[in-house]
Amino acid sequence: MISLIMKNKKLLVAIGLVTVFAACSLGDKGKVRHVRTPETVKLLANLKKVSALGFMFGHHDDTNYGIGWDGEEGRSDVKSVCGDYPAVISFDLGHIELGDTVSLDNVPFSKIRREILNQYKRGGMSSLSWHLRNPLTGGDSWDVSDTTVVKSVLPGGSNHEKFTGWVSKVSAFINSLQTEDGVKVPVLFRPWHEHTGSWFWWGEKLCTPEEYKALWHMTVDILREDGVNNALYAYSPGSEPQDTVQYLKRYPGDDLVDVIGFDTYQFDRDSYIANLEKSLTIIDSIGKAHNKVIAITETGYEGIPDSKWWTGTLLPAIEKYPIAYVLVWRNARERVTHFYAPYPGQISADDFVEFYKHPKTLFAADVNSLYK
Ligand code: BMA
């Protein structure tokens, strides 16, 4: 009797597994989709756990270039200051849609691929944004001269085919992120960011909430149909939403998003702190209700003109929230004052070392591996 029940139970479990597998592995056209690689599943699980330890520090283009250098293997301004690499490094795919070999910030895509592999080997995470061109006007991401661009790329629009081809270039890049052993390296893809402002062609005044959601849905669908099974997805408006309802107004849905965050920068200190608190409260509440990882997907103080900024402003404003990471923007080698992480000799460098030493901040060596 017991063994029969046991067998039946096993059978039920087996049937259950087959059903779940079929449900998530076959798309409308019967194509295999949405089965994530084990490393990608692990990454998501670890992102959910990491906030129990602290939060990861991230820096855009960290190992690509910095102040006074460009393209040197292994170099990082963050490492030069504190001795370790950021736990999160983000990269931008702008101009990959054109078939170019270098990004909009003049980094070869082959170098970006190499750095994503390096970051994977360190056990850290890579995130990808996409400042792509405007498919209707031919201008850049910031060309908001036409309010019908999003509509034009959706099914039935005049730029639909061109646009799906662009997204497939992103798929090809993400699919190409493989180790020598053939392991596909997971990345966090963060498309259509800062859409609650109106400075990008996919921004608030440039499309309706339905069009925005359709854009997101279509993007993820194309990636999945192209076989991208090593991506997680991050949703990151700016700090414009005043409450959870506004934050969720253009949210594409729980099945299409893994990480929820926001981008905000310091101009005036008081309003920056207020924005952080407001937005962190919103994502903390939604993160709990929707079981999503929360993060500050972009932030910083351009030129860091405050020698105590790291421990005097950033840390106290964020440390009580269960974020997985906070990421600062790039140290542009071609724009003198456009940097967000310290470099040796920069006035906030000593304070950054204190920030690094704080038990809650996690760098590459602290996370060790997000894939096990
Ligand atoms: C912006 C600036 C630009 C850059 C773009 C994409 O915030 O840093 O110089 O081209 O991001 O990385």
Coordinates of C-alpha atoms and ligand atoms in Angstrom, one line a residue:
M1 CA 0.0 0.0 0.0
I2 CA 2.6 2.4 1.1
S3 CA 4.7 1.7 -1.9
L4 CA 1.7 2.1 -4.2
I5 CA 1.0 5.6 -2.7
M6 CA 4.7 6.4 -3.1
K7 CA 4.6 5.3 -6.7
N8 CA 1.5 7.3 -7.4
K9 CA 3.0 10.3 -5.7
K10 CA 6.1 9.9 -7.9
L11 CA 3.9 9.6 -10.9
L12 CA 2.0 12.8 -10.0
V13 CA 5.2 14.6 -9.5
A14 CA 6.4 13.3 -12.8
I15 CA 3.2 14.5 -14.6
G16 CA 3.4 17.8 -12.8
L17 CA 7.0 18.3 -14.0
V18 CA 6.1 17.4 -17.6
T19 CA 3.2 19.9 -17.5
V20 CA 5.3 22.7 -16.0
F21 CA 8.1 22.0 -18.5
A22 CA 5.7 22.0 -21.5
A23 CA 4.0 25.2 -20.2
C24 CA 7.2 27.2 -20.0
S25 CA 9.2 25.7 -22.8
L26 CA 6.8 25.9 -25.8
G27 CA 5.7 29.2 -27.1
D28 CA 2.8 30.0 -29.4
K29 CA 4.6 28.8 -32.4
G30 CA 5.8 25.7 -30.7
K31 CA 9.3 27.2 -30.5
V32 CA 11.4 26.4 -27.4
R33 CA 11.4 29.5 -25.2
H34 CA 11.8 30.8 -21.7
V35 CA 13.8 28.0 -20.2
R36 CA 16.6 29.7 -18.4
T37 CA 20.0 28.2 -18.1
P38 CA 20.9 26.9 -14.6
E39 CA 23.4 29.7 -14.1
T40 CA 20.7 32.3 -14.9
V41 CA 18.3 30.7 -12.4
K42 CA 21.0 30.7 -9.8
L43 CA 21.8 34.3 -10.4
L44 CA 18.2 35.3 -9.8
A45 CA 18.1 33.2 -6.6
N46 CA 21.3 34.7 -5.4
L47 CA 20.2 38.3 -6.2
K48 CA 17.2 37.5 -3.9
K49 CA 19.5 36.4 -1.1
V50 CA 22.2 39.0 -1.4
S51 CA 20.4 41.7 0.5
A52 CA 20.6 39.6 3.7
L53 CA 24.3 40.3 3.6
G54 CA 24.4 43.8 2.2
F55 CA 24.3 45.4 -1.2
M56 CA 26.6 45.1 -4.2
F57 CA 28.5 48.1 -5.6
G58 CA 28.3 48.6 -9.3
H59 CA 30.0 50.9 -11.8
H60 CA 29.2 51.4 -15.5
D61 CA 32.0 50.5 -18.0
D62 CA 34.3 50.0 -15.0
T63 CA 36.9 47.8 -16.7
N64 CA 36.6 49.5 -20.2
Y65 CA 38.2 52.9 -19.4
G66 CA 38.6 55.4 -16.7
I67 CA 40.2 58.7 -15.9
G68 CA 43.4 58.9 -18.0
W69 CA 43.3 55.4 -19.5
D70 CA 41.4 53.5 -22.1
G71 CA 41.2 49.8 -22.8
E72 CA 44.1 48.5 -20.5
E73 CA 43.4 44.9 -19.6
G74 CA 42.5 44.4 -16.0
R75 CA 42.4 48.1 -15.1
S76 CA 39.6 49.7 -13.1
D77 CA 39.4 53.0 -11.3
V78 CA 37.4 51.4 -8.5
K79 CA 40.1 48.7 -8.1
S80 CA 42.9 51.3 -8.2
V81 CA 41.2 53.1 -5.3
C82 CA 40.0 50.2 -3.0
G83 CA 41.7 47.0 -4.3
D84 CA 38.7 45.2 -5.7
Y85 CA 36.4 45.3 -8.7
P86 CA 32.8 46.2 -8.4
A87 CA 30.4 43.3 -7.9
V88 CA 28.3 44.6 -10.7
I89 CA 29.6 46.2 -13.9
S90 CA 27.2 47.6 -16.5
F91 CA 27.8 48.0 -20.2
D92 CA 25.8 49.7 -23.0
L93 CA 24.8 48.2 -26.3
G94 CA 24.1 51.5 -28.1
H95 CA 25.0 51.2 -31.9
I96 CA 24.9 47.4 -31.9
E97 CA 21.6 47.8 -33.8
L98 CA 23.6 49.5 -36.6
G99 CA 25.9 46.5 -36.9
D100 CA 28.8 48.7 -35.7
T101 CA 31.8 47.1 -34.1
V102 CA 32.1 49.8 -31.4
S103 CA 29.5 51.2 -29.0
L104 CA 28.2 54.7 -28.8
D105 CA 30.8 55.3 -26.2
N106 CA 33.5 54.0 -28.4
V107 CA 34.1 50.6 -26.8
P108 CA 34.5 47.7 -29.2
F109 CA 31.7 45.1 -28.6
S110 CA 34.4 42.4 -28.6
K111 CA 35.9 44.2 -25.5
I112 CA 32.5 44.4 -23.8
R113 CA 32.0 40.7 -24.4
R114 CA 35.5 40.0 -23.0
E115 CA 34.8 42.1 -19.9
I116 CA 31.4 40.3 -19.3
L117 CA 33.3 37.0 -19.3
N118 CA 35.9 38.4 -17.0
Q119 CA 33.3 39.6 -14.6
Y120 CA 31.6 36.2 -14.7
K121 CA 34.9 34.5 -13.9
R122 CA 35.2 36.9 -10.9
G123 CA 31.7 35.7 -9.8
G124 CA 30.2 39.2 -10.2
M125 CA 27.3 40.3 -12.4
S126 CA 27.1 42.3 -15.6
S127 CA 24.1 44.4 -16.6
L128 CA 23.3 45.8 -20.0
S129 CA 21.6 49.0 -21.0
W130 CA 20.8 50.1 -24.6
H131 CA 21.0 53.7 -25.8
L132 CA 20.0 52.7 -29.3
R133 CA 19.3 55.1 -32.2
N134 CA 15.9 56.5 -33.0
P135 CA 14.6 54.1 -35.7
L136 CA 12.2 56.6 -37.2
T137 CA 14.3 59.8 -37.4
G138 CA 17.7 58.3 -37.6
G139 CA 18.7 60.4 -34.6
D140 CA 19.9 59.2 -31.2
S141 CA 18.1 57.9 -28.1
W142 CA 17.6 61.5 -27.0
D143 CA 15.9 62.5 -30.2
V144 CA 12.3 63.2 -29.0
S145 CA 11.3 65.3 -32.0
D146 CA 8.7 62.7 -33.1
T147 CA 6.1 61.2 -30.8
T148 CA 5.2 58.3 -32.9
V149 CA 8.4 56.3 -32.8
V150 CA 7.2 53.6 -30.3
K151 CA 4.0 53.2 -32.3
S152 CA 6.1 52.8 -35.5
V153 CA 8.0 49.9 -34.2
L154 CA 5.1 47.9 -32.9
P155 CA 3.4 45.3 -35.1
G156 CA 1.8 47.0 -38.1
G157 CA 4.1 50.1 -37.8
S158 CA 6.3 51.2 -40.6
N159 CA 9.5 50.5 -38.6
H160 CA 8.4 47.1 -37.2
E161 CA 10.6 44.9 -39.3
K162 CA 13.7 47.2 -39.0
F163 CA 13.2 47.2 -35.3
T164 CA 12.8 43.5 -34.8
G165 CA 16.1 43.1 -36.7
W166 CA 17.7 45.6 -34.2
V167 CA 16.5 43.5 -31.2
S168 CA 17.8 40.4 -32.8
K169 CA 21.2 42.0 -32.9
V170 CA 21.0 42.3 -29.1
S171 CA 19.9 38.6 -29.0
A172 CA 22.9 37.6 -31.1
F173 CA 25.2 39.5 -28.7
I174 CA 23.7 38.0 -25.5
N175 CA 23.7 34.5 -27.1
S176 CA 27.4 35.0 -27.9
L177 CA 28.4 35.4 -24.3
Q178 CA 29.9 32.0 -23.7
T179 CA 32.8 30.7 -21.8
E180 CA 35.4 28.3 -23.4
D181 CA 33.3 25.5 -21.9
G182 CA 30.2 26.6 -23.7
V183 CA 28.5 28.0 -20.6
K184 CA 26.2 31.0 -21.5
V185 CA 27.0 33.9 -19.2
P186 CA 23.9 35.4 -17.6
V187 CA 23.3 39.1 -17.8
L188 CA 20.8 41.5 -16.5
F189 CA 19.2 43.3 -19.5
R190 CA 17.7 46.8 -18.6
P191 CA 16.0 48.1 -21.7
W192 CA 13.7 51.1 -22.0
H193 CA 15.0 52.8 -18.9
E194 CA 14.1 56.2 -17.4
H195 CA 10.8 56.1 -19.3
T196 CA 9.0 58.1 -16.7
G197 CA 10.9 61.2 -18.0
S198 CA 10.6 62.4 -21.5
W199 CA 14.2 62.6 -22.8
F200 CA 14.3 59.3 -24.7
W201 CA 12.1 58.4 -27.6
W202 CA 10.4 55.8 -25.5
G203 CA 9.7 58.3 -22.7
E204 CA 6.5 59.2 -20.9
K205 CA 5.2 61.9 -23.3
L206 CA 6.3 59.9 -26.3
C207 CA 4.1 56.9 -26.0
T208 CA 1.0 55.6 -24.1
P209 CA 1.3 53.1 -21.2
E210 CA -0.1 50.5 -23.5
E211 CA 2.4 51.2 -26.2
Y212 CA 5.3 51.2 -23.7
K213 CA 4.1 47.8 -22.3
A214 CA 3.8 46.4 -25.8
L215 CA 7.3 47.6 -26.6
W216 CA 8.6 45.8 -23.6
H217 CA 6.6 42.6 -24.3
M218 CA 7.7 42.5 -27.9
T219 CA 11.4 43.0 -26.9
V220 CA 11.4 40.1 -24.5
D221 CA 9.4 37.9 -26.9
I222 CA 12.0 38.5 -29.6
L223 CA 14.9 37.8 -27.3
R224 CA 13.2 34.6 -26.1
E225 CA 12.3 33.4 -29.6
D226 CA 15.9 34.1 -30.6
G227 CA 16.9 31.6 -27.9
V228 CA 18.2 34.0 -25.3
N229 CA 18.0 32.0 -22.1
N230 CA 20.7 33.7 -20.2
A231 CA 19.0 37.1 -19.5
L232 CA 17.2 38.5 -16.5
Y233 CA 15.3 41.7 -17.0
A234 CA 15.4 45.0 -15.0
Y235 CA 12.7 47.7 -15.1
S236 CA 14.1 51.1 -14.2
P237 CA 12.0 54.2 -14.4
G238 CA 13.4 57.5 -13.1
S239 CA 12.5 58.9 -9.7
E240 CA 9.4 60.6 -11.1
P241 CA 6.8 58.1 -9.7
Q242 CA 5.4 59.5 -6.4
D243 CA 3.8 56.3 -5.3
T244 CA 3.4 52.6 -6.1
V245 CA 0.5 53.2 -8.5
Q246 CA 2.5 55.7 -10.6
Y247 CA 5.5 53.3 -10.5
L248 CA 3.4 50.5 -11.8
K249 CA 1.6 52.5 -14.5
R250 CA 3.9 51.3 -17.3
Y251 CA 5.1 48.1 -15.6
P252 CA 5.0 45.3 -18.2
G253 CA 4.1 42.5 -15.8
D254 CA 5.7 40.1 -13.3
D255 CA 6.5 37.5 -15.9
L256 CA 8.6 39.9 -17.9
V257 CA 10.6 41.6 -15.1
D258 CA 13.0 40.2 -12.5
V259 CA 14.5 43.3 -11.0
I260 CA 12.8 46.6 -10.2
G261 CA 14.8 49.7 -9.6
F262 CA 15.1 53.3 -10.5
D263 CA 17.7 55.8 -11.8
T264 CA 18.3 59.1 -9.9
Y265 CA 21.2 61.5 -9.6
Q266 CA 22.4 64.1 -7.1
F267 CA 22.1 67.7 -8.1
D268 CA 20.8 69.2 -4.9
R269 CA 21.6 67.1 -1.9
D270 CA 18.3 67.4 0.0
S271 CA 16.2 66.6 -3.0
Y272 CA 18.5 63.7 -3.9
I273 CA 18.1 62.2 -0.4
A274 CA 14.3 62.8 -0.6
N275 CA 14.1 61.1 -4.0
L276 CA 16.1 58.1 -2.8
E277 CA 13.9 57.7 0.2
K278 CA 10.7 58.1 -1.8
S279 CA 11.8 55.7 -4.6
L280 CA 13.3 53.1 -2.2
T281 CA 10.1 53.0 -0.2
I282 CA 8.2 52.4 -3.4
I283 CA 10.4 49.6 -4.8
D284 CA 10.7 48.0 -1.3
S285 CA 7.0 47.7 -1.1
I286 CA 6.5 46.5 -4.7
G287 CA 9.4 44.2 -4.4
K288 CA 7.9 42.5 -1.4
A289 CA 4.4 42.3 -2.9
H290 CA 5.6 41.0 -6.3
N291 CA 8.6 38.9 -5.1
K292 CA 11.1 41.0 -7.1
V293 CA 14.7 41.9 -6.5
I294 CA 15.2 45.6 -5.9
A295 CA 18.1 47.8 -6.9
I296 CA 19.3 51.3 -7.5
T297 CA 20.0 50.8 -11.2
E298 CA 21.8 54.1 -11.8
T299 CA 22.9 56.9 -9.5
G300 CA 25.7 59.2 -8.7
Y301 CA 27.0 62.7 -8.2
E302 CA 28.8 63.9 -11.3
G303 CA 32.4 64.8 -10.6
I304 CA 31.9 63.8 -6.9
P305 CA 32.7 67.3 -5.6
D306 CA 32.0 66.2 -2.0
S307 CA 34.9 64.5 -0.2
K308 CA 32.6 62.5 2.1
W309 CA 29.8 61.7 -0.4
W310 CA 30.1 57.9 -0.1
T311 CA 29.7 57.6 3.7
G312 CA 28.1 60.9 4.3
T313 CA 25.3 60.9 1.7
L314 CA 24.9 57.6 -0.3
L315 CA 25.4 55.0 2.4
P316 CA 23.1 56.5 5.1
A317 CA 20.4 57.1 2.5
I318 CA 20.3 53.5 1.2
E319 CA 21.7 51.1 3.9
K320 CA 18.4 50.3 5.5
Y321 CA 16.7 49.1 2.3
P322 CA 17.1 45.5 1.1
I323 CA 18.6 46.4 -2.3
A324 CA 20.7 43.9 -4.2
Y325 CA 22.9 46.6 -5.7
V326 CA 23.6 50.3 -6.3
L327 CA 25.3 51.3 -9.5
V328 CA 27.1 54.6 -10.3
W329 CA 27.6 55.8 -13.9
R330 CA 30.7 55.9 -16.0
N331 CA 34.1 57.5 -15.6
A332 CA 34.2 59.1 -19.1
R333 CA 37.8 59.4 -20.4
E334 CA 36.6 61.8 -23.1
R335 CA 34.5 64.3 -20.9
V336 CA 36.7 65.8 -18.2
T337 CA 34.0 66.3 -15.4
H338 CA 31.8 63.3 -16.4
F339 CA 32.8 60.7 -13.8
Y340 CA 30.9 59.1 -10.9
A341 CA 33.4 56.7 -9.2
P342 CA 36.6 57.9 -7.7
Y343 CA 40.1 57.4 -9.1
P344 CA 43.4 57.6 -7.2
G345 CA 43.8 61.2 -6.0
Q346 CA 40.2 62.2 -6.5
I347 CA 38.9 64.1 -3.5
S348 CA 36.4 61.4 -2.4
A349 CA 38.9 58.5 -2.8
D350 CA 39.7 58.1 0.9
D351 CA 36.0 58.2 1.8
F352 CA 35.3 55.6 -0.9
V353 CA 37.8 53.2 0.9
E354 CA 35.7 53.7 4.1
F355 CA 32.6 52.9 2.0
Y356 CA 34.4 49.8 0.7
K357 CA 35.4 48.7 4.2
H358 CA 31.8 49.0 5.5
P359 CA 30.4 45.5 6.2
K360 CA 27.3 46.2 4.1
T361 CA 29.1 47.0 0.8
L362 CA 29.9 44.1 -1.4
F363 CA 32.5 44.0 -4.1
A364 CA 33.6 41.3 -6.5
A365 CA 35.6 39.3 -3.9
D366 CA 32.8 39.5 -1.4
V367 CA 30.2 37.9 -3.6
N368 CA 32.7 35.3 -4.8
S369 CA 30.1 33.7 -7.1
L370 CA 26.6 34.5 -8.0
Y371 CA 26.2 31.4 -10.1
K372 CA 26.5 28.6 -7.7
Ligands
BMA1 C1 25.0 59.2 -20.7 C2 26.3 59.9 -20.8 C3 26.7 59.8 -22.3 C4 26.7 58.4 -22.8 C5 25.4 57.7 -22.4 C6 25.4 56.2 -22.8 O1 24.5 59.3 -19.4 O2 27.3 59.2 -20.0 O3 28.0 60.4 -22.5 O4 26.9 58.3 -24.2 O5 25.1 57.8 -21.1 O6 26.4 55.5 -22.0

